[in-house]
mmCIF file of C-alpha atoms and ligand atoms in Angstrom:
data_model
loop_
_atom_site.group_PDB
_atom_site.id
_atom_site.type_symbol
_atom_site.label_atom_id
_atom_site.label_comp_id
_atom_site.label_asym_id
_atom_site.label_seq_id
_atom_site.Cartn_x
_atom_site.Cartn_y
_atom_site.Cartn_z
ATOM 1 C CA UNK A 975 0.980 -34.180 0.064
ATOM 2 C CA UNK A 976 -2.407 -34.677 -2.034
ATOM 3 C CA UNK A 977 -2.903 -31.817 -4.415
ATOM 4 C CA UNK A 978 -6.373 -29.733 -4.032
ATOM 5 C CA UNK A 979 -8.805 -30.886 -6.617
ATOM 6 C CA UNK A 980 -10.211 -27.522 -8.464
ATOM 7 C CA UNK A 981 -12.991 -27.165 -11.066
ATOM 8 C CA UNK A 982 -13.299 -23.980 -12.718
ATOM 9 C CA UNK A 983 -16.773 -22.819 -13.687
ATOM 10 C CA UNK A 984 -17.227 -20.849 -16.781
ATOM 11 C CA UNK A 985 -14.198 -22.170 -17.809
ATOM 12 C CA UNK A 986 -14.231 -21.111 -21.881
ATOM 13 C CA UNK A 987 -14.233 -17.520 -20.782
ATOM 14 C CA UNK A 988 -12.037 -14.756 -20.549
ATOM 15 C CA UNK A 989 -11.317 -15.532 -16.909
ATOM 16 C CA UNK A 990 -12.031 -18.848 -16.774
ATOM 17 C CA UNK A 991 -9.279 -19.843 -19.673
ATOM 18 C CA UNK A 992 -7.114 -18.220 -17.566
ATOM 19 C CA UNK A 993 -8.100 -19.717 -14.389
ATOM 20 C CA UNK A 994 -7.916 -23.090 -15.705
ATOM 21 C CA UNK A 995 -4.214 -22.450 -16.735
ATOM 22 C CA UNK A 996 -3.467 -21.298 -13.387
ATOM 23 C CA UNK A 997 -4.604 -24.412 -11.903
ATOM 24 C CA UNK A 998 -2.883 -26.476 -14.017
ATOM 25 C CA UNK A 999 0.486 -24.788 -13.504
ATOM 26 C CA UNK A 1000 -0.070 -24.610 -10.117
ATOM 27 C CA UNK A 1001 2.320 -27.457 -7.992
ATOM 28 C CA UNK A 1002 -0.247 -28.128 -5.030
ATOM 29 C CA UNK A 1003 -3.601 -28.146 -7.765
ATOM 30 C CA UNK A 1004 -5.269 -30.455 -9.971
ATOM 31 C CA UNK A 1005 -7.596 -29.413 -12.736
ATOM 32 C CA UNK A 1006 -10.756 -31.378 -11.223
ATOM 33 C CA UNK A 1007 -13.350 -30.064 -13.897
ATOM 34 C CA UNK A 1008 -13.708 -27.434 -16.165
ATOM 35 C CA UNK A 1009 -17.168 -26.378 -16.980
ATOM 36 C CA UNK A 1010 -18.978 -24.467 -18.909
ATOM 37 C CA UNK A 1011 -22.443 -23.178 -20.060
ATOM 38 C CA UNK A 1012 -23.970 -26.463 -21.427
ATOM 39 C CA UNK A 1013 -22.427 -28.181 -18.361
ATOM 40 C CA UNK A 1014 -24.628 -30.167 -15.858
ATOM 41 C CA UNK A 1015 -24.138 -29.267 -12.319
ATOM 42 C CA UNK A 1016 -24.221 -33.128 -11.658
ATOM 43 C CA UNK A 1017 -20.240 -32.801 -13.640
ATOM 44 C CA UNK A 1018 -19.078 -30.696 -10.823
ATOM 45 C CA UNK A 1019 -20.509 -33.003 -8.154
ATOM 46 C CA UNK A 1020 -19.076 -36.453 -9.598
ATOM 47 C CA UNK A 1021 -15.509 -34.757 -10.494
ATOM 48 C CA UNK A 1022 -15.002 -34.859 -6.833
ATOM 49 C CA UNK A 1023 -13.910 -31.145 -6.881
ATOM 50 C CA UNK A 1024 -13.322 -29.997 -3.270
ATOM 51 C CA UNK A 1025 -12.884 -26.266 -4.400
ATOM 52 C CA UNK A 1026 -14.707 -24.542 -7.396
ATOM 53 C CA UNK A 1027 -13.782 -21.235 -8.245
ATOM 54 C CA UNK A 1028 -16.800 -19.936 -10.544
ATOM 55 C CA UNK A 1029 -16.050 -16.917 -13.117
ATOM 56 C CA UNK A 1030 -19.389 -17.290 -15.182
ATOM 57 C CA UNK A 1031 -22.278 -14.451 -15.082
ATOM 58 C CA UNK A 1032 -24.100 -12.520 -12.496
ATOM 59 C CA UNK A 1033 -27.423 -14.847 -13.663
ATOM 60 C CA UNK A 1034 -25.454 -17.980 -13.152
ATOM 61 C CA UNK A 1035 -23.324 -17.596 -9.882
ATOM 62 C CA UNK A 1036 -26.279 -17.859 -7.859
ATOM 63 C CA UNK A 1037 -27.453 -21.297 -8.607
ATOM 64 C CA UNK A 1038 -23.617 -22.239 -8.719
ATOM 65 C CA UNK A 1039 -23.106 -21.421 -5.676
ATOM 66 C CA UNK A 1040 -25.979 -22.899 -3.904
ATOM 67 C CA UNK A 1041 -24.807 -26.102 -5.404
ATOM 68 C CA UNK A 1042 -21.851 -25.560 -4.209
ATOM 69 C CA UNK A 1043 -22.839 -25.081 -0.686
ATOM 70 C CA UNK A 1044 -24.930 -27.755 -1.043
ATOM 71 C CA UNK A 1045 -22.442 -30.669 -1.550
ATOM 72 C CA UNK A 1046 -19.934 -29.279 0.659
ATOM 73 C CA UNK A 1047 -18.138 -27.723 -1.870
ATOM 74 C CA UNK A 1048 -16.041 -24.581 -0.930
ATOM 75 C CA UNK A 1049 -16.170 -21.797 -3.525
ATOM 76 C CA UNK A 1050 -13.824 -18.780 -4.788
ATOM 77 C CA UNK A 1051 -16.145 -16.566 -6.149
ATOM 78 C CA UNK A 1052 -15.041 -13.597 -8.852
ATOM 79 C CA UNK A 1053 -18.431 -13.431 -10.436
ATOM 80 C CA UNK A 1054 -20.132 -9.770 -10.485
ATOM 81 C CA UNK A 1055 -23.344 -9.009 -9.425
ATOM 82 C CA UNK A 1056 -23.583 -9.021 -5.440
ATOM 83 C CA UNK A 1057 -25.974 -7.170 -3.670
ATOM 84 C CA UNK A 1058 -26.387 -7.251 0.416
ATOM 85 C CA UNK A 1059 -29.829 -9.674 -0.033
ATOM 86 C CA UNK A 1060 -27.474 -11.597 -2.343
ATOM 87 C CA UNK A 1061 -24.656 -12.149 0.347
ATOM 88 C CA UNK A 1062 -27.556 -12.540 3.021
ATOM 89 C CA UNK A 1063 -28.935 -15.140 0.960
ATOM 90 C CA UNK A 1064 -25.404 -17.362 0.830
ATOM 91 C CA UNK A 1065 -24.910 -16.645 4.435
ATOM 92 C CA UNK A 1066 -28.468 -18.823 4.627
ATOM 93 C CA UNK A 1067 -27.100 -21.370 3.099
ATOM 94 C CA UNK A 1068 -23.729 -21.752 4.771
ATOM 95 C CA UNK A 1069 -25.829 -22.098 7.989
ATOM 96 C CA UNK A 1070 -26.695 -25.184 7.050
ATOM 97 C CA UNK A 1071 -22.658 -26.668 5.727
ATOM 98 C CA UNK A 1072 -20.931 -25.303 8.678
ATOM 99 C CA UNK A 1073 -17.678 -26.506 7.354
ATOM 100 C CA UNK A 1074 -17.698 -24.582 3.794
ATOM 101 C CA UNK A 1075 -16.008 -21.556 3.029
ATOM 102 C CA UNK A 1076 -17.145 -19.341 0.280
ATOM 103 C CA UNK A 1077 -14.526 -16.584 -1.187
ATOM 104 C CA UNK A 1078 -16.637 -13.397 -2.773
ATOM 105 C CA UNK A 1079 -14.070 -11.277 -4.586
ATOM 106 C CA UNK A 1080 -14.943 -8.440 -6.015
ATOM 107 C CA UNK A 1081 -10.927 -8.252 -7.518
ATOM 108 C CA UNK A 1082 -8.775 -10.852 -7.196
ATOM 109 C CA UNK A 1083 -5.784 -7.804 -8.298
ATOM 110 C CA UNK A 1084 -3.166 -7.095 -5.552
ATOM 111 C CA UNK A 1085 -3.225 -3.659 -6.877
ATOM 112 C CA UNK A 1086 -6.933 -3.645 -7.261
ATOM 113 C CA UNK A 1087 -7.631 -4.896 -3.597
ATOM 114 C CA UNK A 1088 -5.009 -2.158 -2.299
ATOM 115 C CA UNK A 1089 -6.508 0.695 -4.340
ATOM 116 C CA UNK A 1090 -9.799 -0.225 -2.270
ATOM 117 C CA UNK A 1091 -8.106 0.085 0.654
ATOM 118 C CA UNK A 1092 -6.245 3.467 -0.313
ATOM 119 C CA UNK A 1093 -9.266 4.783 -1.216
ATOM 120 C CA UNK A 1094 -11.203 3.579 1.908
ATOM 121 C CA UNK A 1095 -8.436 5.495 3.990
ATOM 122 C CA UNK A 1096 -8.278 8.525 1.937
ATOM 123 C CA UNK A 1097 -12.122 9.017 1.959
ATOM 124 C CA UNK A 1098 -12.680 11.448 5.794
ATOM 125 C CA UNK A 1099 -10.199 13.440 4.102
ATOM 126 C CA UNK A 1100 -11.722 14.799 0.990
ATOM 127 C CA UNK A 1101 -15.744 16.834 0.284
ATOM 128 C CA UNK A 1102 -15.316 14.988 -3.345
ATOM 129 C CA UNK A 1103 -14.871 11.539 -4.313
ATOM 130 C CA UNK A 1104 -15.766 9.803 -7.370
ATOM 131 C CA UNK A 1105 -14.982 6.594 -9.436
ATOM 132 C CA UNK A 1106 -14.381 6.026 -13.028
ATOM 133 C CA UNK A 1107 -13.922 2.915 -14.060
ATOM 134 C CA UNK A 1108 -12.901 1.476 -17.779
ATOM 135 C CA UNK A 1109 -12.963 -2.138 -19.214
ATOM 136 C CA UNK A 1110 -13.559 -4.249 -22.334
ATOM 137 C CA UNK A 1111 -16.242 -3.546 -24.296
ATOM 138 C CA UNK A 1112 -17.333 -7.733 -23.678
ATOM 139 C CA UNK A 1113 -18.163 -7.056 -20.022
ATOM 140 C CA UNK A 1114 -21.807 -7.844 -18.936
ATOM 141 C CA UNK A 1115 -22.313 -5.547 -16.166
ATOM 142 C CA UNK A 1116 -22.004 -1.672 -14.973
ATOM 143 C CA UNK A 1117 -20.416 -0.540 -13.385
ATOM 144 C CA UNK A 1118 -18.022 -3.450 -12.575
ATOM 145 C CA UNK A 1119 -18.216 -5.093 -9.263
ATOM 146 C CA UNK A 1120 -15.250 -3.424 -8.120
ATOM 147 C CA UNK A 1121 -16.110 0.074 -8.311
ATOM 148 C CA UNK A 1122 -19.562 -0.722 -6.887
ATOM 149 C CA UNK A 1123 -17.245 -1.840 -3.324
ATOM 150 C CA UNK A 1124 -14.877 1.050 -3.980
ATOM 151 C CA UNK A 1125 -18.131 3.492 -3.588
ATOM 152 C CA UNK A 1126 -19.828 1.247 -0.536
ATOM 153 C CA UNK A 1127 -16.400 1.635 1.183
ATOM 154 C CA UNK A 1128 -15.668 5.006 0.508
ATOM 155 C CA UNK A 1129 -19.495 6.219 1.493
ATOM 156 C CA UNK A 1130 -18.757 4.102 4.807
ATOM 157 C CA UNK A 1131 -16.213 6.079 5.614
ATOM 158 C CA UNK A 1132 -17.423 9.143 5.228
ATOM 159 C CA UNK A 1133 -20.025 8.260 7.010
ATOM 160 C CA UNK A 1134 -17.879 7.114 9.818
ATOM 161 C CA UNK A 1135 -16.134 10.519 10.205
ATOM 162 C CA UNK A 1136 -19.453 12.793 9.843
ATOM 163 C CA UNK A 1137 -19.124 13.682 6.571
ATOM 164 C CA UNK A 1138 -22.098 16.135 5.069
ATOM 165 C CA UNK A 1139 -23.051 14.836 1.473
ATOM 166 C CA UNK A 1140 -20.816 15.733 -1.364
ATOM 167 C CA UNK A 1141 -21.018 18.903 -2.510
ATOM 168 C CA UNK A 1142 -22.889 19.072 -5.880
ATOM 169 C CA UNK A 1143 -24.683 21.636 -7.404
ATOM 170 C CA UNK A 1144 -26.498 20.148 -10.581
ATOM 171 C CA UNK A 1145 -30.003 20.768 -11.323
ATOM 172 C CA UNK A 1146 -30.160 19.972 -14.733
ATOM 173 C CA UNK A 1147 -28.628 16.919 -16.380
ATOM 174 C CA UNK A 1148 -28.916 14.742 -19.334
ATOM 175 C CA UNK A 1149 -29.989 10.783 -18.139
ATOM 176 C CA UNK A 1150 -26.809 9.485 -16.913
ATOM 177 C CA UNK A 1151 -24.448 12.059 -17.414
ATOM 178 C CA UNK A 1152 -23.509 11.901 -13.790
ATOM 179 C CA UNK A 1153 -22.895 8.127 -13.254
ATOM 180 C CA UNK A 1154 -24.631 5.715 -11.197
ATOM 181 C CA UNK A 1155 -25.269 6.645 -7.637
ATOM 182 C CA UNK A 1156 -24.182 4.446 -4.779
ATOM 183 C CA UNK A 1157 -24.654 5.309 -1.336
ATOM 184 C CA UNK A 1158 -24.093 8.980 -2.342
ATOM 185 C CA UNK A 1159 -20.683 8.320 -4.562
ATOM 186 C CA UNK A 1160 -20.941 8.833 -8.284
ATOM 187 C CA UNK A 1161 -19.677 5.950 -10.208
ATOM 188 C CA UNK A 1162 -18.700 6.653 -14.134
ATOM 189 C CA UNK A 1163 -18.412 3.624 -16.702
ATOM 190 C CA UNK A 1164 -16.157 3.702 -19.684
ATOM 191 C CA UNK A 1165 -16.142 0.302 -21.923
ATOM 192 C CA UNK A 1166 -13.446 0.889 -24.699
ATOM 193 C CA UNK A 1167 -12.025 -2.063 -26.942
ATOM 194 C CA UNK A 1168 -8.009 -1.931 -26.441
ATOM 195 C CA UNK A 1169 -8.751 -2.242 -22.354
ATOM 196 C CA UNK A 1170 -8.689 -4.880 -19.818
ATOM 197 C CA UNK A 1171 -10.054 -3.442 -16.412
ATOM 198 C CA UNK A 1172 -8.933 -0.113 -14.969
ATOM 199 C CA UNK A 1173 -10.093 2.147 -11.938
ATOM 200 C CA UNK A 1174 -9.885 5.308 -10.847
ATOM 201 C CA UNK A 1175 -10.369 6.837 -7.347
ATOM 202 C CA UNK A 1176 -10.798 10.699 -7.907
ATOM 203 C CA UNK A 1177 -10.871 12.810 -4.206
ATOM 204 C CA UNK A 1178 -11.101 16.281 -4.029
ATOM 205 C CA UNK A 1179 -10.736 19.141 -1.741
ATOM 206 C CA UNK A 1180 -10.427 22.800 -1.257
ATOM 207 C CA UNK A 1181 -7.329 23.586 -3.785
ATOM 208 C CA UNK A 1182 -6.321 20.336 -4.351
ATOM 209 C CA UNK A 1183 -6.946 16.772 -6.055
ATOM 210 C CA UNK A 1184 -6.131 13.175 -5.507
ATOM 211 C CA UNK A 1185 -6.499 10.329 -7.689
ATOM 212 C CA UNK A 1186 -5.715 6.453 -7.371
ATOM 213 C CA UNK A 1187 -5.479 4.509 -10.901
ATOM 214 C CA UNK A 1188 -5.096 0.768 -10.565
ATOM 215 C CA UNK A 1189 -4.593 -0.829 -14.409
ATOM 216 C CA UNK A 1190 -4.561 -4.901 -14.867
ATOM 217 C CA UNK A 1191 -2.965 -5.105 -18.125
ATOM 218 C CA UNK A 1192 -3.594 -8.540 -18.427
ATOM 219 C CA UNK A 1193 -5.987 -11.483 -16.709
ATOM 220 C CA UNK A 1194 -3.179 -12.880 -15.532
ATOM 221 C CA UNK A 1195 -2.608 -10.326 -13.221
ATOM 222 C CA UNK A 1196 -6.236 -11.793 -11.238
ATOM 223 C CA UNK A 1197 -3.860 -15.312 -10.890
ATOM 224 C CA UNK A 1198 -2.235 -15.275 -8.086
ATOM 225 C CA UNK A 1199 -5.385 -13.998 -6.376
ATOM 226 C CA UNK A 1200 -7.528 -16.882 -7.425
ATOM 227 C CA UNK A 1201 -4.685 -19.381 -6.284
ATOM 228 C CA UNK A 1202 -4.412 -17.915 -2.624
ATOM 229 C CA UNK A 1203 -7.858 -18.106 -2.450
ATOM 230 C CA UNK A 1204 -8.415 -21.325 -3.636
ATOM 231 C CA UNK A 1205 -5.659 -22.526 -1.180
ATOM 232 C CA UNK A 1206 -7.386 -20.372 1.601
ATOM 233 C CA UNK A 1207 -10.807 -20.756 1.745
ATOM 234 C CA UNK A 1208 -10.454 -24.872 2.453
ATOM 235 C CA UNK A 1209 -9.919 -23.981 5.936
ATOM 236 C CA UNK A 1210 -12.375 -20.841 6.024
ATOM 237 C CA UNK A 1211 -15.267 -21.524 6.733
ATOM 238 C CA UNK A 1212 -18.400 -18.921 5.957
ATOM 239 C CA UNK A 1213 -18.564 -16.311 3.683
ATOM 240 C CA UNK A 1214 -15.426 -14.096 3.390
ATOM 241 C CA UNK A 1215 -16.352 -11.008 1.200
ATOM 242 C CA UNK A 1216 -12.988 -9.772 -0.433
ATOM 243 C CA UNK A 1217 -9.657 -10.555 -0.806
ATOM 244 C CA UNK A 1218 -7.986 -8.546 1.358
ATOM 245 C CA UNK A 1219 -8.878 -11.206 4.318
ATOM 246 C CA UNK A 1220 -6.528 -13.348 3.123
ATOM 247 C CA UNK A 1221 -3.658 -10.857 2.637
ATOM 248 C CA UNK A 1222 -1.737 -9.456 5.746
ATOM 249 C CA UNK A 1223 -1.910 -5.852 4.343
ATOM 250 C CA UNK A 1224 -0.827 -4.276 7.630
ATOM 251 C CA UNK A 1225 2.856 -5.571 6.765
HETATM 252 N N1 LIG B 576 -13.075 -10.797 -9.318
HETATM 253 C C1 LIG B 576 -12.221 -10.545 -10.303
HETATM 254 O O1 LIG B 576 -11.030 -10.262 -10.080
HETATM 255 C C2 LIG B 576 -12.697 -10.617 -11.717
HETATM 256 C C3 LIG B 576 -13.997 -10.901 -11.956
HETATM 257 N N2 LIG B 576 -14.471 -10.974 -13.227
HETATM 258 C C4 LIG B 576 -15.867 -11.338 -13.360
HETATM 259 O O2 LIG B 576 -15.927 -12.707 -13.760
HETATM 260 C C5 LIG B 576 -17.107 -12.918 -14.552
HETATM 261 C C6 LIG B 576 -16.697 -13.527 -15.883
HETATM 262 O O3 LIG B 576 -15.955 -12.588 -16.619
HETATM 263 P P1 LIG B 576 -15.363 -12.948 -18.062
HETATM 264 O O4 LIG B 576 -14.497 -14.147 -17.970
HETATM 265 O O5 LIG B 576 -14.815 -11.701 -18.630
HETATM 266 O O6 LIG B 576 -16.714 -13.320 -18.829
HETATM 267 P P2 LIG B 576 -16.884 -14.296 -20.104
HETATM 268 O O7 LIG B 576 -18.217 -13.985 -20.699
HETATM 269 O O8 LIG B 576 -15.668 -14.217 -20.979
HETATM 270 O O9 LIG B 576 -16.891 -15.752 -19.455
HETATM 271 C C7 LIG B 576 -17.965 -16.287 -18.740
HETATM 272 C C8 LIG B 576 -18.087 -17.744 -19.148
HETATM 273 O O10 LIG B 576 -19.048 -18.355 -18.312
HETATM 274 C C9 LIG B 576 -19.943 -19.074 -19.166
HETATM 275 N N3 LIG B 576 -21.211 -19.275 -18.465
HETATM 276 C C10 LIG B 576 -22.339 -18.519 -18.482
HETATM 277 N N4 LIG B 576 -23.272 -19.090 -17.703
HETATM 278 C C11 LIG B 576 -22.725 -20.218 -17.184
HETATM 279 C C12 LIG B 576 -23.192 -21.230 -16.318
HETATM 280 N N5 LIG B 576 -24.448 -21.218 -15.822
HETATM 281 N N6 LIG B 576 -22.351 -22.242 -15.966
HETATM 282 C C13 LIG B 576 -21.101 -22.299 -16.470
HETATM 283 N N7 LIG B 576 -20.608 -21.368 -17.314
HETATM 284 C C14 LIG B 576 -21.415 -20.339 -17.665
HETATM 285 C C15 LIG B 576 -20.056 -18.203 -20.394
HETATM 286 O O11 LIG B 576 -20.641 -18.899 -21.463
HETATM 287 P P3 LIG B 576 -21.373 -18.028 -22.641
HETATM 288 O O12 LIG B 576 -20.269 -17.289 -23.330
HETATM 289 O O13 LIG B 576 -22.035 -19.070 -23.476
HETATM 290 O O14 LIG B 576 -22.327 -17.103 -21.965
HETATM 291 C C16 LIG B 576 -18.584 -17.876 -20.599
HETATM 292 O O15 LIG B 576 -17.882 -18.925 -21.240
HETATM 293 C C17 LIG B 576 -17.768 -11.536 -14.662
HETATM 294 O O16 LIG B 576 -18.751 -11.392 -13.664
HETATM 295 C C18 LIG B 576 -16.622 -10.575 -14.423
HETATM 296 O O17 LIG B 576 -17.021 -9.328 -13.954
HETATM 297 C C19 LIG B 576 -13.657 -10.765 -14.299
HETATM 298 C C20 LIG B 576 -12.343 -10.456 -14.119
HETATM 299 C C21 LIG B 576 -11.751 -10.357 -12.801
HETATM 300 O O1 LIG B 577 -15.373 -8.097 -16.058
HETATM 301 C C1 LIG B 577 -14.179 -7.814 -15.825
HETATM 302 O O2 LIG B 577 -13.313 -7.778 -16.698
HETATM 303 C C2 LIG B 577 -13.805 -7.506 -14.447
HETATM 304 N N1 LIG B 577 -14.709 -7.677 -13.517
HETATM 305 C C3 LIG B 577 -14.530 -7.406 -12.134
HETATM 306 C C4 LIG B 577 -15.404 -6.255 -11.711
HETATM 307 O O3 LIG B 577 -16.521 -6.104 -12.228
HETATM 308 O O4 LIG B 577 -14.985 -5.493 -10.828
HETATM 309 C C5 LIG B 577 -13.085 -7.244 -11.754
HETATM 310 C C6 LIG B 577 -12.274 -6.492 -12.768
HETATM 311 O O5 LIG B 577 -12.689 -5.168 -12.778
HETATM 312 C C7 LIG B 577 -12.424 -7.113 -14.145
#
């Protein structure tokens, strides 16, 4: 059987590095290219790549991915940044390569993606939720892409089961002292040196409290991830947004 041909994109980074291991220990993978920032796009083209997984910057993913799309490329996203015009915009694009598949994860963690999905269930049952999240102080954005989807999913479901807005009584606050807003959850960002990337999930309701901590240790733990979707998204075509499509978490 031939082996997949992978580049990895951004591939002196933290991620990347790791990614680029991965690949190379992986049995059904070759290492097609590994690019970085002073890399021409052209590279990624000629290396005959049929997958690219890209872990560079929120700035960069955009015009990596359209590159992508447009050479019939398929993609495994882990790159931060997406917004719904953002996803709207590769959707455009895919129109147009009917057989490419795209991979958007906002956490390539088994832990991370199940957290999500705790917290996404949990959510009708609480008036409070909010997210703290911690990482390395070397992380470009805030609050990390994953908290950002723990919010949008948790504010989905309480809108789903008629939920009134969290209760909240602050009229006076210092800038920022209550975390980013999305969709009506508060999201809190801690960037410590000594951490990798860490979430909680706190819920809370009359006399009682729930929290969900998810803690990758190490990049590795984002591996396995990256390989299954990698070895996934060759016969997905479109854009899947999140992991968890690729994981049978019903079990
Ligand atoms: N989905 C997931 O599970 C995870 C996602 N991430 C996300 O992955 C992204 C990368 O994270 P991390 O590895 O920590 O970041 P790093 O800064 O360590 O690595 C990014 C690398 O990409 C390079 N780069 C920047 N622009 C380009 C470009 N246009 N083309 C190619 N390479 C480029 C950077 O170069 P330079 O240093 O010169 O800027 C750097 O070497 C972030 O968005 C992060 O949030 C991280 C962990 C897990
Ligand atoms: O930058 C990181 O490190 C991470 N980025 C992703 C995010 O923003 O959610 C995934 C994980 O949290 C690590």
């Amino acid at each position: 059987m031939s082996k997949l041909r992978v580049a990895v994109l951004g591939s002196e980074g933290r991620m990347g590095s790791e990614a680029v291991r991965a690949v190379e220990s992986a049995d059904d993978m070759e290492l097609a290219a590994a690019l970085d920032r002073d890399d021409h796009l052209d590279a990624l083209t000629a290396s005959g790549a049929q997958v690219a997984v890209d872990l560079t910057h929120p700035d960069a993913v955009m015009d990596n991915l359209r590159h992508c799309v447009a050479n019939d490329i398929h993609a495994v996203v882990g790159t931060t940044g997406w917004t719904d015009e953002r996803l709207a915009t590769v959707r455009g694009w895919l129109e147009s390569s009917p057989d490419t598949g795209v991979l958007i994860a906002p956490n390539f963690g088994i832990g991370a993606v199940l957290m999500m999905r705790f917290a996404r269930q949990a959510a009708r049952f609480f008036e409070s939720a909010e997210v703290v999240e911690l990482h390395h102080p070397g992380k470009a954005d805030a609050p990390s892409g994953t908290a950002a989807r723990t919010a949008q999913l948790i504010a989905a479901a309480r809108d789903d089961a008629g939920l009134p807005a969290q209760p909240d009584a602050t009229t006076t606050a210092l800038d920022g002292a209550r975390g980013a807003d999305i969709d009506g959850v508060h999201v809190h960002a801690v960037r410590m040196r000594g951490l990798v990337a860490h979430q909680e999930v706190l819920f809370g309701g009359e006399g009682e409290t729930l929290t969900i901590r998810h803690d990758s240790l190490h990049r590795s733990s984002f591996m396995p991830g990256v390989l299954l979707g990698v070895r996934r998204i060759v016969s997905a075509p479109g854009l899947t947004y999140g992991l968890e499509h690729f994981l049978d978490l019903e079990g």
